PDB file of C-alpha atoms in Angstrom:
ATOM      1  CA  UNK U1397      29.460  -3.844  -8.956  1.00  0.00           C
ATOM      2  CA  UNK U1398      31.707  -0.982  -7.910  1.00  0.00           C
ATOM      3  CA  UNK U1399      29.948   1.791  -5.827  1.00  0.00           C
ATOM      4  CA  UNK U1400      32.608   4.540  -6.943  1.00  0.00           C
ATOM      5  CA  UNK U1401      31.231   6.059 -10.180  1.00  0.00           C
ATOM      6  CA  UNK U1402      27.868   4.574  -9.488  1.00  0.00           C
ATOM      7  CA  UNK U1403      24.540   6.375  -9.648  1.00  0.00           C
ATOM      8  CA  UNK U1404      22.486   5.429  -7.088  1.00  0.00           C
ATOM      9  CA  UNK U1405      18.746   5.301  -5.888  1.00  0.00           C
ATOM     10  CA  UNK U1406      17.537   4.677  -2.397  1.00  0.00           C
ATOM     11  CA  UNK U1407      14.106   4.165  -1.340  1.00  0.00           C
ATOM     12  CA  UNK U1408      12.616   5.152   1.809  1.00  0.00           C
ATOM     13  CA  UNK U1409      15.903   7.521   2.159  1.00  0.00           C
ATOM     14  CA  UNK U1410      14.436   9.789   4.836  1.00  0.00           C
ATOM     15  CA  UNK U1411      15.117   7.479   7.856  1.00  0.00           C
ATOM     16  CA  UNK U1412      17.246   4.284   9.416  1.00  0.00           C
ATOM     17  CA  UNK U1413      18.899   2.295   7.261  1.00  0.00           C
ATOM     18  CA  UNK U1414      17.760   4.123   3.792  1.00  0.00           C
ATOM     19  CA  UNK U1415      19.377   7.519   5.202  1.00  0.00           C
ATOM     20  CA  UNK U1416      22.623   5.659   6.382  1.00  0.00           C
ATOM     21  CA  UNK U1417      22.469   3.950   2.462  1.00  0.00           C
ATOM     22  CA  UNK U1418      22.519   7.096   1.260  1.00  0.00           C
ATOM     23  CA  UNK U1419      25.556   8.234   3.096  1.00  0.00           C
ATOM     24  CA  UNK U1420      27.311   5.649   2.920  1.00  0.00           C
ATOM     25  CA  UNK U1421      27.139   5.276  -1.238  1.00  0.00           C
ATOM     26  CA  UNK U1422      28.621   9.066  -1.114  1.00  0.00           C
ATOM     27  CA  UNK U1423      31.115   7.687   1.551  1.00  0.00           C
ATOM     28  CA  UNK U1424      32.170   5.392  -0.892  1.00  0.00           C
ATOM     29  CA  UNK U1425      32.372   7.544  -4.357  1.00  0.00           C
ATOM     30  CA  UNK U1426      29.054   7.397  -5.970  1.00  0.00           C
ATOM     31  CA  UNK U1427      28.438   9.810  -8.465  1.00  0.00           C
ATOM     32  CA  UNK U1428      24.716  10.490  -7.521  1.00  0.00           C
ATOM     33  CA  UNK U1429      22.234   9.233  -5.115  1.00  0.00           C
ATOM     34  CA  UNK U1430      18.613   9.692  -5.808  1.00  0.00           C
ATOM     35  CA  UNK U1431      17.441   9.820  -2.092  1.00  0.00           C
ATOM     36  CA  UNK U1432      13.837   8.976  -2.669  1.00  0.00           C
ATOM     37  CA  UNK U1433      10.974   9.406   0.364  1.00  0.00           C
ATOM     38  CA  UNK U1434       7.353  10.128   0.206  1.00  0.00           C
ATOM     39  CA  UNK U1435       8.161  13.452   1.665  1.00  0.00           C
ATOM     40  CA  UNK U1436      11.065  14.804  -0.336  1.00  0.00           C
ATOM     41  CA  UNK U1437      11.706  17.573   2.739  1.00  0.00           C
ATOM     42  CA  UNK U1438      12.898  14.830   4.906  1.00  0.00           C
ATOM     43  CA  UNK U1439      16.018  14.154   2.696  1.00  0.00           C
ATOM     44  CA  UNK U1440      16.468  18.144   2.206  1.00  0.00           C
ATOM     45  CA  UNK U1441      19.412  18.468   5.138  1.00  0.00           C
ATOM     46  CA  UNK U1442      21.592  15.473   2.548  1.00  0.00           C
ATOM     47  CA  UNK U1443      20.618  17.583  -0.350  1.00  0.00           C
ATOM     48  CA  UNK U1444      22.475  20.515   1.413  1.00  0.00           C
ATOM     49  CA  UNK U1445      25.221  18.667   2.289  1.00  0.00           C
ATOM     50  CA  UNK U1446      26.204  16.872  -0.856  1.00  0.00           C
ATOM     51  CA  UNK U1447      24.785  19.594  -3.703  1.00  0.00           C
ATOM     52  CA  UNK U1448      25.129  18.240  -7.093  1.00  0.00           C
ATOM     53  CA  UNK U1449      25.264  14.363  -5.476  1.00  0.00           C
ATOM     54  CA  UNK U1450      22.533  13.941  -3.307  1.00  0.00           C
ATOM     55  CA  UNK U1451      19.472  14.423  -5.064  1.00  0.00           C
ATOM     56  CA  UNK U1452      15.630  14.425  -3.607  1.00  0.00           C
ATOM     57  CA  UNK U1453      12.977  12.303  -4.813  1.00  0.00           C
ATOM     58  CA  UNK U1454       9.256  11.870  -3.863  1.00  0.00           C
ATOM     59  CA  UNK U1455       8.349   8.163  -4.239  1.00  0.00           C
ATOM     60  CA  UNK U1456       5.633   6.193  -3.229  1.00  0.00           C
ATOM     61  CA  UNK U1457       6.301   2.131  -3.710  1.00  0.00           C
ATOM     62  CA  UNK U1458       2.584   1.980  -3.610  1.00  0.00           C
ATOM     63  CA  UNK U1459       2.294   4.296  -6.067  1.00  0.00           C
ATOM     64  CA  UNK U1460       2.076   3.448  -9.745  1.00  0.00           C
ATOM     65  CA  UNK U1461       2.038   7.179 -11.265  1.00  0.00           C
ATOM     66  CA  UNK U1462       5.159   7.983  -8.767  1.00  0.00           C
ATOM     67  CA  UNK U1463       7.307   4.913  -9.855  1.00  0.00           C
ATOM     68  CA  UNK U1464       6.484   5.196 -13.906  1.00  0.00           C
ATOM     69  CA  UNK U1465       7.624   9.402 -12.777  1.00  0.00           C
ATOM     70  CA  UNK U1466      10.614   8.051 -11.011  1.00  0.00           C
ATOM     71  CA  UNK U1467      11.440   5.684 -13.546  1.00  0.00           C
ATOM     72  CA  UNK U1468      11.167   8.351 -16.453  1.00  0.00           C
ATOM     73  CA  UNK U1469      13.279  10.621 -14.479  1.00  0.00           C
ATOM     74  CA  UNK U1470      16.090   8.559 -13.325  1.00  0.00           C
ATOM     75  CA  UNK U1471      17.037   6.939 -16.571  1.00  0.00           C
ATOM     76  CA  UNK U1472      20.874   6.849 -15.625  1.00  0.00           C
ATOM     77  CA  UNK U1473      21.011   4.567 -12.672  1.00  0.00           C
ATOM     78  CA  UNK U1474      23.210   1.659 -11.925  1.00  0.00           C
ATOM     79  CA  UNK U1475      22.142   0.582  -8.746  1.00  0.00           C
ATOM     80  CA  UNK U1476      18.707   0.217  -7.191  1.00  0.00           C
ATOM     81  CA  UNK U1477      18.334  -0.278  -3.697  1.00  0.00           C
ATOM     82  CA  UNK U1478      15.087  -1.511  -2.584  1.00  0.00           C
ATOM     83  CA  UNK U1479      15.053  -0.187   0.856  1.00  0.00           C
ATOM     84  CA  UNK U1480      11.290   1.181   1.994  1.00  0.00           C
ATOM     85  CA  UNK U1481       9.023  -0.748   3.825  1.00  0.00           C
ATOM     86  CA  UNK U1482       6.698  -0.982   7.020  1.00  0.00           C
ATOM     87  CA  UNK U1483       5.610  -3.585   9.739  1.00  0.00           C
ATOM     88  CA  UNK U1484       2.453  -2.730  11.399  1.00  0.00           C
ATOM     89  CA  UNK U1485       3.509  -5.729  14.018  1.00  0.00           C
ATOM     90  CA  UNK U1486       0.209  -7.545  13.172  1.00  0.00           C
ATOM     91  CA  UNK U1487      -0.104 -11.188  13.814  1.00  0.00           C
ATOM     92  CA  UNK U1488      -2.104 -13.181  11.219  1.00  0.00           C
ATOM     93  CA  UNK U1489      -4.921 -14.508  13.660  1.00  0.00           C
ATOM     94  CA  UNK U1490      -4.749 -12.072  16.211  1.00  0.00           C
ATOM     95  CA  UNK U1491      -5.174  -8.864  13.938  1.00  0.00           C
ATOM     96  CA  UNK U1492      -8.523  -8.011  13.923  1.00  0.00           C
ATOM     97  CA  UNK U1493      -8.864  -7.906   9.849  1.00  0.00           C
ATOM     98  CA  UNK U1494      -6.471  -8.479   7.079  1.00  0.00           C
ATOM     99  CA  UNK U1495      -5.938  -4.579   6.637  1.00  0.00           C
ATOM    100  CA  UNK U1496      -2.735  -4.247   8.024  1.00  0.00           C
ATOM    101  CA  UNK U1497      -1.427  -7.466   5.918  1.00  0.00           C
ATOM    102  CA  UNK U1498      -2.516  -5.967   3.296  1.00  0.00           C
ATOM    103  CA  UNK U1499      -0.356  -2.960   3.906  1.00  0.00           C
ATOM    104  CA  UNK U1500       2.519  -4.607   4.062  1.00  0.00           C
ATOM    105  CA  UNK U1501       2.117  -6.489   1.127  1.00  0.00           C
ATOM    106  CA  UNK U1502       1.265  -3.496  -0.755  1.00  0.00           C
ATOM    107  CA  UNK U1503       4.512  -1.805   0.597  1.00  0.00           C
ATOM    108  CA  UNK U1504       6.843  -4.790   1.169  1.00  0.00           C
ATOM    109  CA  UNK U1505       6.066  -7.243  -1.400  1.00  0.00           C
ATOM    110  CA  UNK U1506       4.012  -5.168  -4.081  1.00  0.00           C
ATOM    111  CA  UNK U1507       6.281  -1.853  -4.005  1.00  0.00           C
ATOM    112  CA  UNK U1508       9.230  -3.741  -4.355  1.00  0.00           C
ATOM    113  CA  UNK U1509       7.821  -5.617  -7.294  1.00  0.00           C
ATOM    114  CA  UNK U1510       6.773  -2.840  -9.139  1.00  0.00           C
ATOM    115  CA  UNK U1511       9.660  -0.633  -8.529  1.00  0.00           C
ATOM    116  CA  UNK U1512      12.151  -3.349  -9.749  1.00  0.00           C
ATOM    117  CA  UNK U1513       9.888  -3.913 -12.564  1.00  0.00           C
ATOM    118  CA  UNK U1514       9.827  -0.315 -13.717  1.00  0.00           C
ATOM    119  CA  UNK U1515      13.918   0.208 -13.035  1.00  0.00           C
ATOM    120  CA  UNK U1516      14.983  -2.785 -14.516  1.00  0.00           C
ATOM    121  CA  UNK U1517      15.354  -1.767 -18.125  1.00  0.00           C
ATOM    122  CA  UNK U1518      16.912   1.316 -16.858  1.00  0.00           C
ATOM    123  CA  UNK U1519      19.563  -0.883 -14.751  1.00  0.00           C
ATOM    124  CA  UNK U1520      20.003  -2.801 -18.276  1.00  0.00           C
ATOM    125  CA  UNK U1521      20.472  -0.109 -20.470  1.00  0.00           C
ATOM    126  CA  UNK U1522      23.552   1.209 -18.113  1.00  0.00           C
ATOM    127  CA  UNK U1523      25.270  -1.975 -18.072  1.00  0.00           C
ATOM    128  CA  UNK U1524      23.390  -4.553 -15.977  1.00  0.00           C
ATOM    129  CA  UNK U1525      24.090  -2.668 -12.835  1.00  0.00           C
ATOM    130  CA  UNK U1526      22.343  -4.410  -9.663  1.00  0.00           C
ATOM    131  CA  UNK U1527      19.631  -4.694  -7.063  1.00  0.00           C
ATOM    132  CA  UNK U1528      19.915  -4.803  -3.701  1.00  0.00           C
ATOM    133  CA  UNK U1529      16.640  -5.710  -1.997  1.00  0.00           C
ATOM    134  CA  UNK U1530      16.672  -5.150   1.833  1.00  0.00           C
ATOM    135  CA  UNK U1531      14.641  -8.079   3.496  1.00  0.00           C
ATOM    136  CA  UNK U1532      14.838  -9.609   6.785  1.00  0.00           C
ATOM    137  CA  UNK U1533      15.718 -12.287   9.070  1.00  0.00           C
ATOM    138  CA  UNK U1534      11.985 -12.969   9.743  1.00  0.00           C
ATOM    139  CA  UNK U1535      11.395 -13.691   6.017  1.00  0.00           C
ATOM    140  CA  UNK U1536      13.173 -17.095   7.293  1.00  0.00           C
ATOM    141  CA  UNK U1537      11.651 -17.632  10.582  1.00  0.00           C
ATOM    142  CA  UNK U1538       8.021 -15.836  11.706  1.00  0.00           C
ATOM    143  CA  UNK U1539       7.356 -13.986  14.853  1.00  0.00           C
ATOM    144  CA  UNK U1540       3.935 -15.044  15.941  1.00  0.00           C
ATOM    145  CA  UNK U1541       3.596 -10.859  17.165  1.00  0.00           C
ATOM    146  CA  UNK U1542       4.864 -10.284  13.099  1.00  0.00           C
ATOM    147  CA  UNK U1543       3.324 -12.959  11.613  1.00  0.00           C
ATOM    148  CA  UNK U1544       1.527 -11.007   8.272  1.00  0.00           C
ATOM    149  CA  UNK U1545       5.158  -8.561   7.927  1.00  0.00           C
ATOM    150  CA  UNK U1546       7.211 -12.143   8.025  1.00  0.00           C
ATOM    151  CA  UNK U1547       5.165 -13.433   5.620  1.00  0.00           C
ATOM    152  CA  UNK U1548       5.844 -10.085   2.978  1.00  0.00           C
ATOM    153  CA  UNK U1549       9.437 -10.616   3.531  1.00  0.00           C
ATOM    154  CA  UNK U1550       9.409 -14.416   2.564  1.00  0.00           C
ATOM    155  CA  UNK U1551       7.145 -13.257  -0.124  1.00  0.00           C
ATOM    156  CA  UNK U1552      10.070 -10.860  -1.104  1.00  0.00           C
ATOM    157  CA  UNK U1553      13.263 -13.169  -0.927  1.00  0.00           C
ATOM    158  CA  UNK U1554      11.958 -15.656  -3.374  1.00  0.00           C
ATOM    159  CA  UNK U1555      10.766 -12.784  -6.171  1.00  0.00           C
ATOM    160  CA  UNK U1556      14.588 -11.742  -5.381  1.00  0.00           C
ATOM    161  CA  UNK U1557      15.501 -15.155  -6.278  1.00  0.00           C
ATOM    162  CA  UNK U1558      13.169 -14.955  -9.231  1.00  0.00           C
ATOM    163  CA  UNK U1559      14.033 -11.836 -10.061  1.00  0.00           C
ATOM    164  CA  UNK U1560      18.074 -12.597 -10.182  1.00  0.00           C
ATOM    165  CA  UNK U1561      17.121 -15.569 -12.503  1.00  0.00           C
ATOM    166  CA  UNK U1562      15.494 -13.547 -15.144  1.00  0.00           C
ATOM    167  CA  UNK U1563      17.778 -10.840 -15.417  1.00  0.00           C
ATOM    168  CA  UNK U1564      20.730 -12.468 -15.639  1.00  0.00           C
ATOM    169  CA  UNK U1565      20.753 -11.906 -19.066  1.00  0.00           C
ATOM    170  CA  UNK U1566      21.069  -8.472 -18.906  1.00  0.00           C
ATOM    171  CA  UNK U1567      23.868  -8.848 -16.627  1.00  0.00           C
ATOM    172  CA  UNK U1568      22.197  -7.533 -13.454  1.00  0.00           C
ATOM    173  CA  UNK U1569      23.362  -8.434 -10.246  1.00  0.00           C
ATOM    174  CA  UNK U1570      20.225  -9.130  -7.959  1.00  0.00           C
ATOM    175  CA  UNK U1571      21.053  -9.479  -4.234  1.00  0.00           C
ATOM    176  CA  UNK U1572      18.827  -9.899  -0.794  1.00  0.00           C
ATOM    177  CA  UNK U1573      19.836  -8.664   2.562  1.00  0.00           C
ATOM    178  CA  UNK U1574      18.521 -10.125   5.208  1.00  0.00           C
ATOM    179  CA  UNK U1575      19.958  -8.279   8.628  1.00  0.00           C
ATOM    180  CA  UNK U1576      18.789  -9.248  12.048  1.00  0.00           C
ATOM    181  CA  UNK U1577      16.304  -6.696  13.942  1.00  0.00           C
ATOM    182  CA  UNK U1578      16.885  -4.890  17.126  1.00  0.00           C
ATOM    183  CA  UNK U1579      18.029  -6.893  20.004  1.00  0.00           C
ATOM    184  CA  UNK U1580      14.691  -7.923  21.752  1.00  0.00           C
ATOM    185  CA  UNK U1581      13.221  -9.216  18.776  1.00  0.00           C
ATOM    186  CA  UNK U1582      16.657 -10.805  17.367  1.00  0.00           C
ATOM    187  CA  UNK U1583      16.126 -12.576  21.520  1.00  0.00           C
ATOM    188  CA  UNK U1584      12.650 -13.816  20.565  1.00  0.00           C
ATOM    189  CA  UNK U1585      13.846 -15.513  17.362  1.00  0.00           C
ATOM    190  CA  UNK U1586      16.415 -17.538  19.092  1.00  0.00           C
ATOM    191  CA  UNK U1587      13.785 -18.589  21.512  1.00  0.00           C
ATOM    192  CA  UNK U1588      11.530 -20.094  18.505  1.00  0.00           C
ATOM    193  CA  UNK U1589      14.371 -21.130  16.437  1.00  0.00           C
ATOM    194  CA  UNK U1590      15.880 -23.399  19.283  1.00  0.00           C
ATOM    195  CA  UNK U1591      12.117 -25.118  19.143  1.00  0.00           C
ATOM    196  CA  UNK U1592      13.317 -25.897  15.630  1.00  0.00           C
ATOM    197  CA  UNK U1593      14.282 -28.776  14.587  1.00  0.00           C
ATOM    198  CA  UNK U1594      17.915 -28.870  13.327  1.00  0.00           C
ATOM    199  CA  UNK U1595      17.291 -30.338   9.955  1.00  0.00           C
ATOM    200  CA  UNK U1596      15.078 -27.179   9.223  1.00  0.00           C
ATOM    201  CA  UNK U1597      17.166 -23.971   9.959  1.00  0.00           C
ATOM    202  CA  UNK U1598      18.853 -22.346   7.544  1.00  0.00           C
ATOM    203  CA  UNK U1599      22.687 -22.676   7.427  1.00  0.00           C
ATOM    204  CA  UNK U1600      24.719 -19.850   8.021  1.00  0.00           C
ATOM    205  CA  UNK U1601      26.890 -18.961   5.606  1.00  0.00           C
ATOM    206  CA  UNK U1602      30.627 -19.268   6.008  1.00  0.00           C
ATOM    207  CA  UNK U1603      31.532 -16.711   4.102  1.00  0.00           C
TER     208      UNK U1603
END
């Protein structure tokens, strides 16, 4: 998958790592970026800067009228990255109720399903293209403080896997990245992963 030529969409553009995505795939020689956010005024000041490249779009994950929009709209991508989501730092037993799990499931798990369901025919129509699903670190190991958020990013790395399986027919590259969070929480994993017995962590690749 080259990035120069590519035509791009971002979700959750208007912050962190969605805004440096978007960046970066102009960086890099992307033809277009749809730089998708709930509030399409956040992304305005990258519109500006990059007229005819950078281009705004309201989207919702949790939306199902905003994605089939989206979907309609953006016919001519290559490359879907599958960047929004939320943690409401909820633990499973210690949140009071199971709204804030279900939050994140909506967002994390849900919204990523049913965008990547509604752009893959899109992606296959242009060529294959590919997916790039931002996960996590704690989709491998949970945070007792994270516990519910963990879980919708396990929940998300095996549809990836599930997901690169079935269209691999169309020739669609489908990839999860799982970066490590900010220092004091990438601390607190070592501290449970050393309690870990060696025969279950995950190897690191050598890549």
């Amino acid at each position: 998958m080259k990035i120069e030529g590519a035509v791009a969409l971002v979700t959750g553009s208007s912050r962190g790592i969605g805004r440096n995505f978007v960046k970066a795939l102009i960086a890099k020689g992307a033809k277009k970026v749809y730089a998708s956010a709930r509030d399409p005024s956040k992304v305005a000041d990258m519109v500006a800067a990059h007229p005819g490249k950078v281009v705004a779009l309201q989207l919702d994950i949790t939306s199902d009228a905003q994605i089939a929009a989206a979907a309609k709209k953006c016919n001519d991508i290559t490359l879907l990255i599958n960047n929004a989501g939320i943690n409401l730092k909820t633990g499973i037993i210690a949140g009071r109720n199971a709204d804030n799990a279900r939050a994140e499931f909506n967002t994390n798990f849900f919204g990523t399903f049913s965008v990547t369901r509604a752009f893959s025919p899109n992606l296959g129509a242009n060529g294959g293209g590919a997916i790039v699903n931002m996960l996590s670190i704690l989709g491998r190991v949970s945070l007792p403080a994270y516990g519910s958020y963990c879980a919708s990013k396990a929940a998300c790395l095996l549809m990836t896997q599930g997901v690169r399986a079935e269209l691999a027919k169309q020739g669609t590259l489908v990839v999860g990245v799982m970066p490590a969070p900010p220092t004091q929480t990438s601390s607190a994993i070592s501290r449970v992963t050393r309690k870990i017995p060696t025969t279950w962590r995950w190897r690191r690749s050598t890549r």
